[in-house]
Amino acid sequence: MKKEINFVLNKKGVNITTDPLRRLLDILREDLGLKGVKEGCGEGECGSCAVIINNRIVNSCIVAVGTVEGAEIITIEGYRKTKQYKLLEDSFAEAGAVQCGFCTPGIIIAAETLLRINPEPNENAIRDAISGNLCRCTGYNMIVEGIKIASQKGKGLW
Amino acid sequence: MVSAYRPENLKEALLRRKEFRVIPFAGGTDLMVKGRRWSGLAPHFELPVLFIGHLGELKNVELEQNCLRIGSCCTLSYLLENENMPQAIKIALWMFASPAIRNIGTIGGNICNASPAGDTLPVLYAVNASVVLKNTNGIREVPIEQFIKGVGKTVLQDDELLKEIIIPIKSFDTIYYRKVGTRKANALSKISFLGLAKIKNGLIEDIRISFGAVAPTVVRSMEIEDRLKGKTKKYIKQIIPEICSQYSTLIKPIDDQRSNAYYRKIVSLRLLKHFLTKDIL
Ligand SMILES: Cc1cc2nc3c(=O)[nH]c(=O)nc-3n(C[C@H](O)[C@H](O)[C@H](O)COP(=O)(O)OP(=O)(O)OC[C@H]3O[C@@H](n4cnc5c(N)ncnc54)[C@H](O)[C@@H]3O)c2cc1C
Ligand code: FES
Ligand code: FES
């Protein structure tokens, strides 16, 4: 049975009427057209569907939309408009941290949620922050490097 | 059919529990994977779910004089960041899943799921945790090892919810925890081992040993622990083969897709030996 659900998505209020058990991932991609949120494993293991919910990273494939009532959600589409994103984009390019790009939206979300609470992370903290994100291409070292560069260049930004 | 209820508060949640058969749904990290269908489709459950993850009454940590009370719907991240959390619990949480899972997965969900690989269980057994179950009539307190009956089985009744977890406060000098998994993050345990010890005047004042994922429920033996108490470190070292063979009869691992029984048994006994030889202060 459908229910009305309200939340804030990329700073704009959303009101939808749907089955509260549907996956947030499907709502974002299919109903709202936000295709930057990717589906890899569909069971919480790869991080390609990661979004920010109430300031924390969450995998949208294992979130039932009925649980995000009143929540504040940011996807890569909303985050793209920030200065922080621009810096991460440049740093990832510099480090060669993007190859096929499928994991990248999730990894950028992981980087942002790390830098927000820890603007100068050491290597271990970076690896822990991206530990839930799988990348089939880069071997991770370039991603770690990209986040390090962003942290160095972004003094005061986070 | 209604697929999900979203109660305003605990009282309403318990009323729903009493009136209808529903599946409590906290973080949903176990349930969403279990009920999973094709992508694009909502997961399927036999009964409607009852969302409880948002209920403020289940999300507090309270420090009392002799114990810590942890609300069942506290997320694992919240507990990891909580200053009152005992170190032994933090160490287990640190190795749990990944930040994204810890941000919504709850301690109550891990307990009620009653998986042999549930990573909060070995430490909860070791610290003598108990759980508080609530229905519309009142509450009952049950020690964790009596709450969990087998793989996926607990004594939770259809009208109850797990309200909170009670942990007696006690400090240990040695905490030795090992989780063996295929990948560092997001991998369920093949084996986990926890050893806690407190030494006073060269004697073992307190010792707690638990094994995860090597039997249907966590393995902990108060009898064996009692025999080690009051002894010197040197004495313990001499009787290690005996201790290992006693635990060996309790460890009954299985073969599954994550590992096999042989590996589980050998490695868990080696971790025990390591704890007894190297790690006790
Ligand atoms: C990618 C991934 C990695 C994981 N890694 C680990 C890991 O490393 N270690 C580990 O132990 N687990 C792991 N898990 C499993 C899961 O995340 C944990 O068991 C988590 O703690 C479950 O909590 P939840 O709130 O999400 O549970 P839910 O899915 O909401 O519920 C789980 C069960 O508990 C019941 N329940 C929940 N709360 C209550 C309550 N208050 N009262 C009564 N019943 C209740 C539900 O009805 C259900 O049967 C992983 C899962 C995923 C998807
Ligand atoms: S698609 Fe969500 S974690 Fe893999
Ligand atoms: S760049 Fe291809 S998966 Fe990461």
Short mmCIF file of C-alpha atoms and ligand atoms in Angstrom, two decimals:
data_model
loop_
_atom_site.label_atom_id
_atom_site.label_comp_id
_atom_site.label_asym_id
_atom_site.label_seq_id
_atom_site.Cartn_x
_atom_site.Cartn_y
_atom_site.Cartn_z
CA MET A 1 0.00 0.00 0.00
CA LYS A 2 1.21 3.45 -0.85
CA LYS A 3 2.06 6.08 1.72
CA GLU A 4 3.03 9.70 1.57
CA ILE A 5 6.70 10.31 2.33
CA ASN A 6 8.47 13.65 2.72
CA PHE A 7 12.18 14.37 2.74
CA VAL A 8 14.65 16.98 1.62
CA LEU A 9 16.70 15.99 -1.43
CA ASN A 10 19.61 18.12 -2.60
CA LYS A 11 18.18 21.03 -0.60
CA LYS A 12 14.69 20.79 -2.13
CA GLY A 13 11.62 19.35 -0.46
CA VAL A 14 10.28 16.14 -2.02
CA ASN A 15 6.83 14.69 -1.46
CA ILE A 16 6.09 11.30 -2.95
CA THR A 17 3.38 8.71 -2.51
CA THR A 18 4.72 5.20 -2.84
CA ASP A 19 5.27 1.81 -1.19
CA PRO A 20 7.46 2.63 1.85
CA LEU A 21 9.46 -0.57 1.34
CA ARG A 22 10.80 0.45 -2.06
CA ARG A 23 14.53 0.99 -2.12
CA LEU A 24 15.69 4.58 -1.89
CA LEU A 25 18.03 3.72 -4.78
CA ASP A 26 15.07 3.00 -7.09
CA ILE A 27 13.23 6.13 -6.02
CA LEU A 28 16.30 8.25 -6.77
CA ARG A 29 17.13 6.64 -10.10
CA GLU A 30 13.75 5.71 -11.52
CA ASP A 31 11.26 8.16 -10.04
CA LEU A 32 13.51 11.20 -9.66
CA GLY A 33 15.97 10.58 -12.50
CA LEU A 34 19.15 10.88 -10.46
CA LYS A 35 21.29 8.43 -12.39
CA GLY A 36 24.55 9.42 -10.72
CA VAL A 37 23.53 7.03 -7.96
CA LYS A 38 24.70 3.65 -9.30
CA GLU A 39 23.60 0.13 -8.57
CA GLY A 40 26.43 -2.38 -8.28
CA CYS A 41 25.75 -5.24 -5.91
CA GLY A 42 22.31 -4.25 -4.62
CA GLU A 43 23.16 -5.64 -1.20
CA GLY A 44 25.17 -3.06 0.66
CA GLU A 45 28.63 -4.30 -0.21
CA CYS A 46 30.03 -2.10 -2.95
CA GLY A 47 29.15 1.50 -2.08
CA SER A 48 28.32 2.57 -5.64
CA CYS A 49 24.83 3.63 -4.52
CA ALA A 50 26.13 5.73 -1.60
CA VAL A 51 24.36 8.96 -0.70
CA ILE A 52 24.53 11.29 2.29
CA ILE A 53 21.63 10.99 4.72
CA ASN A 54 21.62 13.38 7.67
CA ASN A 55 25.36 14.04 7.20
CA ARG A 56 26.36 10.40 7.05
CA ILE A 57 27.21 8.03 4.21
CA VAL A 58 24.57 5.37 3.60
CA ASN A 59 24.09 2.78 0.83
CA SER A 60 20.74 3.62 -0.78
CA CYS A 61 20.17 0.07 -2.08
CA ILE A 62 19.45 -1.19 1.44
CA VAL A 63 17.39 1.80 2.59
CA ALA A 64 13.61 1.44 2.54
CA VAL A 65 12.25 4.82 1.48
CA GLY A 66 9.76 4.82 4.36
CA THR A 67 12.64 5.16 6.80
CA VAL A 68 13.88 8.47 5.37
CA GLU A 69 10.78 10.45 6.35
CA GLY A 70 11.99 13.92 7.33
CA ALA A 71 15.61 13.16 6.44
CA GLU A 72 18.03 15.37 4.53
CA ILE A 73 19.55 13.56 1.57
CA ILE A 74 22.36 14.66 -0.72
CA THR A 75 23.28 12.74 -3.86
CA ILE A 76 26.22 13.31 -6.15
CA GLU A 77 23.98 15.56 -8.28
CA GLY A 78 23.45 17.93 -5.36
CA TYR A 79 27.01 17.69 -4.15
CA ARG A 80 28.37 18.57 -7.61
CA LYS A 81 27.35 22.16 -7.04
CA THR A 82 29.76 22.67 -4.15
CA LYS A 83 33.34 24.01 -4.01
CA GLN A 84 34.36 20.89 -2.17
CA TYR A 85 33.20 18.75 -5.08
CA LYS A 86 35.15 20.81 -7.56
CA LEU A 87 38.31 20.35 -5.55
CA LEU A 88 37.76 16.59 -5.25
CA GLU A 89 37.09 16.39 -8.98
CA ASP A 90 40.37 18.16 -9.79
CA SER A 91 42.31 16.13 -7.24
CA PHE A 92 40.93 12.85 -8.54
CA ALA A 93 41.88 13.89 -12.08
CA GLU A 94 45.38 14.80 -10.94
CA ALA A 95 45.84 11.47 -9.16
CA GLY A 96 44.30 9.40 -11.95
CA ALA A 97 41.69 8.16 -9.50
CA VAL A 98 38.97 7.68 -12.10
CA GLN A 99 39.06 5.01 -14.77
CA CYS A 100 35.68 3.60 -15.83
CA GLY A 101 34.05 5.91 -13.29
CA PHE A 102 31.33 3.57 -12.08
CA CYS A 103 32.48 3.64 -8.46
CA THR A 104 33.34 7.34 -8.51
CA PRO A 105 30.07 8.92 -7.31
CA GLY A 106 30.09 6.61 -4.26
CA ILE A 107 33.76 7.22 -3.60
CA ILE A 108 33.30 10.99 -3.81
CA ILE A 109 30.49 10.71 -1.26
CA ALA A 110 32.79 8.62 0.99
CA ALA A 111 35.55 11.24 0.62
CA GLU A 112 33.22 14.11 1.46
CA THR A 113 31.78 12.41 4.56
CA LEU A 114 35.33 11.69 5.72
CA LEU A 115 36.74 15.19 5.11
CA ARG A 116 33.77 16.78 6.85
CA ILE A 117 34.68 15.20 10.16
CA ASN A 118 38.40 14.79 9.57
CA PRO A 119 39.80 17.45 7.17
CA GLU A 120 43.35 16.12 7.46
CA PRO A 121 43.01 12.36 7.47
CA ASN A 122 46.00 10.03 7.52
CA GLU A 123 46.22 7.11 5.14
CA ASN A 124 44.51 4.67 7.54
CA ALA A 125 41.57 6.98 8.04
CA ILE A 126 41.22 7.37 4.26
CA ARG A 127 41.34 3.63 3.71
CA ASP A 128 38.76 3.05 6.44
CA ALA A 129 36.47 5.70 4.97
CA ILE A 130 36.50 4.07 1.52
CA SER A 131 36.52 0.51 2.89
CA GLY A 132 32.89 0.00 1.91
CA ASN A 133 33.48 1.07 -1.70
CA LEU A 134 34.66 -1.40 -4.31
CA CYS A 135 36.59 -0.25 -7.36
CA ARG A 136 37.33 -2.73 -10.12
CA CYS A 137 39.79 -0.51 -11.97
CA THR A 138 42.18 1.66 -10.01
CA GLY A 139 43.59 -0.61 -7.31
CA TYR A 140 42.66 2.09 -4.77
CA ASN A 141 46.07 3.73 -4.39
CA MET A 142 45.18 6.50 -6.81
CA ILE A 143 41.91 7.10 -5.00
CA VAL A 144 43.73 7.39 -1.68
CA GLU A 145 46.15 9.78 -3.37
CA GLY A 146 43.27 11.84 -4.80
CA ILE A 147 41.75 12.27 -1.36
CA LYS A 148 45.14 13.23 0.10
CA ILE A 149 45.62 15.89 -2.57
CA ALA A 150 42.15 17.30 -1.91
CA SER A 151 42.85 17.42 1.81
CA GLN A 152 46.15 19.26 1.27
CA LYS A 153 44.80 21.76 -1.24
CA GLY A 154 41.53 22.23 0.59
CA LYS A 155 42.85 23.70 3.82
CA GLY A 156 39.99 25.59 5.46
CA LEU A 157 37.41 24.32 2.99
CA TRP A 158 36.19 21.47 5.20
CA MET B 1 -2.07 -5.07 2.40
CA VAL B 2 -0.15 -2.54 4.41
CA SER B 3 3.55 -3.14 3.79
CA ALA B 4 4.95 -0.99 6.58
CA TYR B 5 3.92 0.82 9.73
CA ARG B 6 5.71 3.86 11.05
CA PRO B 7 4.72 4.39 14.70
CA GLU B 8 5.18 7.77 16.38
CA ASN B 9 6.59 6.35 19.60
CA LEU B 10 7.47 3.16 21.45
CA LYS B 11 4.02 2.87 22.97
CA GLU B 12 2.37 2.87 19.57
CA ALA B 13 4.98 0.42 18.26
CA LEU B 14 4.19 -2.02 21.08
CA LEU B 15 0.46 -1.68 20.43
CA ARG B 16 1.03 -2.63 16.79
CA ARG B 17 3.13 -5.55 17.96
CA LYS B 18 0.25 -6.68 20.12
CA GLU B 19 -2.48 -6.23 17.51
CA PHE B 20 -0.81 -7.55 14.37
CA ARG B 21 1.95 -9.91 13.39
CA VAL B 22 4.68 -7.63 12.08
CA ILE B 23 8.42 -7.79 11.51
CA PRO B 24 10.37 -5.20 13.53
CA PHE B 25 12.57 -3.22 11.15
CA ALA B 26 15.43 -1.22 12.69
CA GLY B 27 18.26 -0.31 10.28
CA GLY B 28 17.08 -2.87 7.75
CA THR B 29 20.61 -3.89 6.74
CA ASP B 30 19.82 -7.55 7.31
CA LEU B 31 16.17 -7.40 6.31
CA MET B 32 16.61 -5.50 3.03
CA VAL B 33 19.15 -8.07 1.86
CA LYS B 34 16.99 -11.01 2.98
CA GLY B 35 13.85 -9.67 1.29
CA ARG B 36 15.68 -8.62 -1.83
CA ARG B 37 14.16 -9.24 -5.28
CA TRP B 38 15.09 -7.96 -8.73
CA SER B 39 16.43 -4.46 -8.88
CA GLY B 40 13.64 -1.96 -9.29
CA LEU B 41 11.29 -4.03 -7.12
CA ALA B 42 10.53 -3.45 -3.46
CA PRO B 43 11.84 -6.24 -1.24
CA HIS B 44 9.32 -8.85 -0.24
CA PHE B 45 8.40 -9.88 3.30
CA GLU B 46 5.83 -12.40 4.51
CA LEU B 47 4.40 -9.89 6.99
CA PRO B 48 4.18 -6.10 7.15
CA VAL B 49 7.22 -4.45 8.72
CA LEU B 50 7.22 -2.11 11.69
CA PHE B 51 9.76 0.69 11.36
CA ILE B 52 11.38 1.33 14.73
CA GLY B 53 14.79 2.74 13.77
CA HIS B 54 13.57 6.33 14.21
CA LEU B 55 12.16 5.94 17.73
CA GLY B 56 14.05 8.30 20.03
CA GLU B 57 13.21 6.18 23.08
CA LEU B 58 15.34 3.37 21.66
CA LYS B 59 18.34 5.48 20.68
CA ASN B 60 19.96 6.53 23.96
CA VAL B 61 23.01 5.39 25.86
CA GLU B 62 22.76 5.89 29.61
CA LEU B 63 25.59 5.46 32.04
CA GLU B 64 24.41 4.35 35.46
CA GLN B 65 26.45 3.59 38.53
CA ASN B 66 27.13 -0.06 37.81
CA CYS B 67 25.97 -0.50 34.28
CA LEU B 68 25.54 0.95 30.84
CA ARG B 69 22.13 0.88 29.14
CA ILE B 70 22.23 0.89 25.37
CA GLY B 71 19.03 1.52 23.41
CA SER B 72 18.37 -1.24 20.88
CA CYS B 73 18.14 1.15 17.93
CA CYS B 74 21.49 2.87 18.53
CA THR B 75 23.46 2.59 15.31
CA LEU B 76 26.85 0.95 15.40
CA SER B 77 28.48 4.26 14.38
CA TYR B 78 26.80 6.07 17.21
CA LEU B 79 28.14 3.52 19.69
CA LEU B 80 31.61 3.66 18.16
CA GLU B 81 31.62 7.42 18.75
CA ASN B 82 30.13 7.22 22.25
CA GLU B 83 32.62 8.07 24.99
CA ASN B 84 31.02 5.71 27.51
CA MET B 85 31.36 2.62 25.34
CA PRO B 86 33.72 0.02 26.87
CA GLN B 87 36.88 -0.51 24.83
CA ALA B 88 36.09 -4.19 24.21
CA ILE B 89 32.87 -3.22 22.43
CA LYS B 90 34.55 -0.47 20.43
CA ILE B 91 37.16 -2.87 19.12
CA ALA B 92 34.48 -5.20 17.78
CA LEU B 93 32.56 -2.29 16.23
CA TRP B 94 35.66 -0.91 14.61
CA MET B 95 35.97 -4.07 12.50
CA PHE B 96 32.25 -4.28 11.78
CA ALA B 97 31.15 -3.97 8.13
CA SER B 98 31.92 -0.49 6.73
CA PRO B 99 31.03 3.10 7.67
CA ALA B 100 27.93 3.08 5.45
CA ILE B 101 26.56 -0.08 7.09
CA ARG B 102 27.52 1.03 10.60
CA ASN B 103 25.64 4.28 10.00
CA ILE B 104 22.27 2.53 9.81
CA GLY B 105 22.78 -0.98 11.21
CA THR B 106 21.79 -1.22 14.88
CA ILE B 107 23.03 -3.23 17.83
CA GLY B 108 19.50 -4.53 18.48
CA GLY B 109 19.28 -5.75 14.88
CA ASN B 110 22.57 -7.59 15.21
CA ILE B 111 21.38 -9.32 18.38
CA CYS B 112 17.88 -10.21 17.16
CA ASN B 113 19.23 -11.47 13.86
CA ALA B 114 21.01 -14.10 15.99
CA SER B 115 23.51 -15.00 13.29
CA PRO B 116 26.44 -17.19 14.35
CA ALA B 117 28.59 -14.55 12.63
CA GLY B 118 26.98 -11.60 14.44
CA ASP B 119 30.00 -9.54 15.44
CA THR B 120 28.58 -7.85 18.53
CA LEU B 121 27.71 -11.21 20.09
CA PRO B 122 31.09 -12.54 21.30
CA VAL B 123 31.76 -9.34 23.21
CA LEU B 124 28.22 -9.13 24.58
CA TYR B 125 28.53 -12.69 25.89
CA ALA B 126 31.96 -11.91 27.36
CA VAL B 127 30.81 -8.82 29.27
CA ASN B 128 27.75 -10.62 30.70
CA ALA B 129 25.26 -8.43 28.83
CA SER B 130 21.55 -8.90 29.26
CA VAL B 131 18.67 -7.71 27.10
CA VAL B 132 15.48 -5.98 28.14
CA LEU B 133 12.37 -7.13 26.27
CA LYS B 134 9.24 -5.04 26.39
CA ASN B 135 5.58 -5.55 25.53
CA THR B 136 2.49 -3.54 26.44
CA ASN B 137 2.34 -5.23 29.85
CA GLY B 138 5.87 -4.62 31.02
CA ILE B 139 9.45 -5.71 30.69
CA ARG B 140 11.61 -8.75 31.31
CA GLU B 141 15.39 -8.97 31.49
CA VAL B 142 17.13 -11.96 29.95
CA PRO B 143 20.88 -12.76 29.89
CA ILE B 144 22.15 -12.68 26.30
CA GLU B 145 23.09 -16.37 26.25
CA GLN B 146 19.53 -17.28 27.21
CA PHE B 147 18.04 -14.85 24.70
CA ILE B 148 19.75 -16.48 21.72
CA LYS B 149 18.59 -20.04 21.14
CA GLY B 150 20.21 -21.02 17.87
CA VAL B 151 20.86 -19.85 14.34
CA GLY B 152 18.33 -17.04 13.78
CA LYS B 153 16.39 -18.13 16.87
CA THR B 154 15.66 -16.08 19.97
CA VAL B 155 13.14 -16.14 22.81
CA LEU B 156 11.59 -12.86 21.61
CA GLN B 157 7.79 -13.16 21.60
CA ASP B 158 5.56 -11.84 18.82
CA ASP B 159 4.33 -8.98 20.99
CA GLU B 160 7.76 -7.91 22.26
CA LEU B 161 10.51 -5.58 21.14
CA LEU B 162 14.10 -5.56 22.28
CA LYS B 163 14.25 -2.30 24.19
CA GLU B 164 17.77 -2.06 25.52
CA ILE B 165 20.95 -3.90 26.35
CA ILE B 166 22.43 -3.76 29.84
CA ILE B 167 26.17 -4.07 30.30
CA PRO B 168 27.73 -4.35 33.77
CA ILE B 169 30.72 -2.03 34.08
CA LYS B 170 34.03 -3.77 34.50
CA SER B 171 37.51 -2.97 33.28
CA PHE B 172 40.03 -5.37 31.80
CA ASP B 173 43.80 -5.03 31.35
CA THR B 174 43.95 -7.19 28.28
CA ILE B 175 41.63 -7.14 25.31
CA TYR B 176 42.53 -9.45 22.47
CA TYR B 177 40.08 -9.49 19.54
CA ARG B 178 40.53 -11.06 16.15
CA LYS B 179 38.03 -11.15 13.34
CA VAL B 180 38.96 -13.40 10.45
CA GLY B 181 37.16 -12.52 7.22
CA THR B 182 37.77 -12.60 3.48
CA ARG B 183 37.89 -8.87 3.04
CA LYS B 184 38.70 -6.28 5.65
CA ALA B 185 35.41 -4.44 5.27
CA ASN B 186 31.89 -5.76 4.68
CA ALA B 187 32.89 -9.39 5.11
CA LEU B 188 31.05 -11.56 7.56
CA SER B 189 33.30 -13.32 10.06
CA LYS B 190 34.65 -16.76 9.29
CA ILE B 191 35.78 -16.83 12.89
CA SER B 192 36.06 -14.29 15.64
CA PHE B 193 37.81 -14.60 18.96
CA LEU B 194 37.71 -12.41 22.02
CA GLY B 195 39.81 -12.78 25.15
CA LEU B 196 39.52 -10.44 28.13
CA ALA B 197 41.66 -10.64 31.25
CA LYS B 198 42.30 -8.81 34.47
CA ILE B 199 45.47 -9.57 36.40
CA LYS B 200 46.01 -8.70 40.04
CA ASN B 201 49.24 -9.36 41.97
CA GLY B 202 50.40 -11.73 39.27
CA LEU B 203 47.22 -13.81 39.44
CA ILE B 204 44.35 -13.99 36.98
CA GLU B 205 41.53 -12.21 38.73
CA ASP B 206 39.10 -12.42 35.84
CA ILE B 207 39.20 -13.99 32.42
CA ARG B 208 36.57 -14.20 29.67
CA ILE B 209 36.92 -16.12 26.44
CA SER B 210 34.41 -16.24 23.60
CA PHE B 211 34.38 -17.55 20.05
CA GLY B 212 32.10 -16.39 17.22
CA ALA B 213 31.03 -18.26 14.07
CA VAL B 214 32.32 -21.66 15.24
CA ALA B 215 29.02 -23.09 16.52
CA PRO B 216 25.30 -22.21 16.19
CA THR B 217 25.73 -19.66 18.97
CA VAL B 218 28.71 -17.96 20.62
CA VAL B 219 30.95 -20.36 22.54
CA ARG B 220 31.81 -19.31 26.07
CA SER B 221 32.46 -21.63 29.01
CA MET B 222 32.18 -20.28 32.52
CA GLU B 223 33.45 -23.62 33.88
CA ILE B 224 36.72 -23.42 32.02
CA GLU B 225 37.10 -19.73 32.88
CA ASP B 226 36.50 -20.45 36.57
CA ARG B 227 39.28 -23.01 36.57
CA LEU B 228 41.71 -20.40 35.24
CA LYS B 229 40.87 -17.76 37.80
CA GLY B 230 43.25 -17.29 40.70
CA LYS B 231 46.06 -19.01 38.79
CA THR B 232 49.42 -17.58 37.72
CA LYS B 233 50.29 -16.85 34.14
CA LYS B 234 53.03 -19.41 34.32
CA TYR B 235 50.67 -22.15 35.42
CA ILE B 236 48.24 -21.30 32.63
CA LYS B 237 51.03 -21.62 30.09
CA GLN B 238 51.76 -25.14 31.29
CA ILE B 239 48.19 -26.33 30.87
CA ILE B 240 47.51 -24.77 27.47
CA PRO B 241 47.12 -28.12 25.65
CA GLU B 242 44.52 -29.16 28.22
CA ILE B 243 42.60 -25.87 27.90
CA CYS B 244 42.67 -26.14 24.11
CA SER B 245 41.30 -29.67 24.17
CA GLN B 246 38.49 -28.61 26.50
CA TYR B 247 37.46 -25.82 24.14
CA SER B 248 37.94 -28.12 21.20
CA THR B 249 34.92 -30.18 22.26
CA LEU B 250 32.76 -27.05 22.43
CA ILE B 251 33.79 -25.67 19.04
CA LYS B 252 31.56 -27.24 16.40
CA PRO B 253 32.08 -25.28 13.23
CA ILE B 254 30.43 -26.00 9.91
CA ASP B 255 31.46 -25.87 6.27
CA ASP B 256 29.80 -23.05 4.37
CA GLN B 257 30.53 -20.65 1.55
CA ARG B 258 32.69 -18.47 3.78
CA SER B 259 35.02 -21.12 5.15
CA ASN B 260 35.26 -24.76 6.23
CA ALA B 261 35.05 -26.52 9.56
CA TYR B 262 38.66 -27.68 9.58
CA TYR B 263 40.07 -24.19 9.03
CA ARG B 264 37.71 -22.65 11.56
CA LYS B 265 38.65 -25.10 14.26
CA ILE B 266 42.41 -24.89 13.77
CA VAL B 267 42.47 -21.11 13.58
CA SER B 268 40.17 -20.52 16.53
CA LEU B 269 42.28 -22.75 18.77
CA ARG B 270 45.43 -20.98 17.59
CA LEU B 271 43.91 -17.64 18.50
CA LEU B 272 43.09 -19.02 21.94
CA LYS B 273 46.64 -20.26 22.36
CA HIS B 274 48.03 -16.94 21.26
CA PHE B 275 45.87 -15.10 23.77
CA LEU B 276 46.96 -17.41 26.61
CA THR B 277 50.66 -17.34 25.78
CA LYS B 278 51.35 -13.89 24.45
CA ASP B 279 48.58 -11.56 25.24
CA ILE B 280 47.75 -11.98 28.89
CA LEU B 281 49.80 -9.29 30.64
C1 LIG C 1 27.29 -5.22 3.40
C2 LIG C 1 26.95 -5.76 4.76
C3 LIG C 1 27.99 -6.02 5.65
C4 LIG C 1 27.72 -6.53 6.92
N1 LIG C 1 28.75 -6.78 7.75
C5 LIG C 1 28.51 -7.28 8.98
C6 LIG C 1 29.58 -7.55 9.88
O1 LIG C 1 30.76 -7.28 9.60
N2 LIG C 1 29.28 -8.12 11.07
C7 LIG C 1 28.01 -8.43 11.44
O2 LIG C 1 27.79 -8.94 12.53
N3 LIG C 1 26.97 -8.15 10.61
C8 LIG C 1 27.18 -7.60 9.40
N4 LIG C 1 26.13 -7.32 8.56
C9 LIG C 1 24.75 -7.63 9.00
C10 LIG C 1 23.95 -6.44 9.59
O3 LIG C 1 24.44 -5.22 9.10
C11 LIG C 1 24.00 -6.41 11.11
O4 LIG C 1 23.51 -7.62 11.62
C12 LIG C 1 23.21 -5.24 11.72
O5 LIG C 1 23.61 -5.02 13.05
C13 LIG C 1 21.71 -5.45 11.68
O6 LIG C 1 21.06 -4.33 12.25
P1 LIG C 1 19.79 -3.66 11.55
O7 LIG C 1 19.29 -2.62 12.45
O8 LIG C 1 20.13 -3.25 10.18
O9 LIG C 1 18.81 -4.93 11.53
P2 LIG C 1 17.44 -5.16 10.76
O10 LIG C 1 17.72 -5.65 9.39
O11 LIG C 1 16.53 -4.00 10.91
O12 LIG C 1 16.85 -6.35 11.65
C14 LIG C 1 17.52 -7.59 11.82
C15 LIG C 1 16.62 -8.56 12.59
O13 LIG C 1 16.43 -8.13 13.92
C16 LIG C 1 15.04 -7.88 14.21
N5 LIG C 1 15.03 -6.67 15.05
C17 LIG C 1 15.76 -5.54 14.83
N6 LIG C 1 15.61 -4.68 15.87
C18 LIG C 1 14.76 -5.28 16.76
C19 LIG C 1 14.23 -4.89 18.03
N7 LIG C 1 14.57 -3.72 18.62
N8 LIG C 1 13.39 -5.74 18.66
C20 LIG C 1 13.07 -6.92 18.09
N9 LIG C 1 13.55 -7.36 16.90
C21 LIG C 1 14.39 -6.55 16.24
C22 LIG C 1 14.39 -7.74 12.87
O14 LIG C 1 13.04 -8.12 12.91
C23 LIG C 1 15.22 -8.68 12.01
O15 LIG C 1 14.80 -10.01 12.19
C24 LIG C 1 26.37 -6.79 7.29
C25 LIG C 1 25.34 -6.48 6.41
C26 LIG C 1 25.61 -5.96 5.15
C27 LIG C 1 24.47 -5.65 4.23
S1 FES C 2 24.60 -1.22 -4.94
FE1 FES C 2 24.34 -0.50 -2.95
S2 FES C 2 26.14 -1.08 -1.98
FE2 FES C 2 26.32 -2.05 -3.91
S1 FES C 3 37.07 3.42 -11.69
FE1 FES C 3 36.12 1.66 -12.50
S2 FES C 3 35.21 0.82 -10.72
FE2 FES C 3 36.41 2.39 -9.91
#
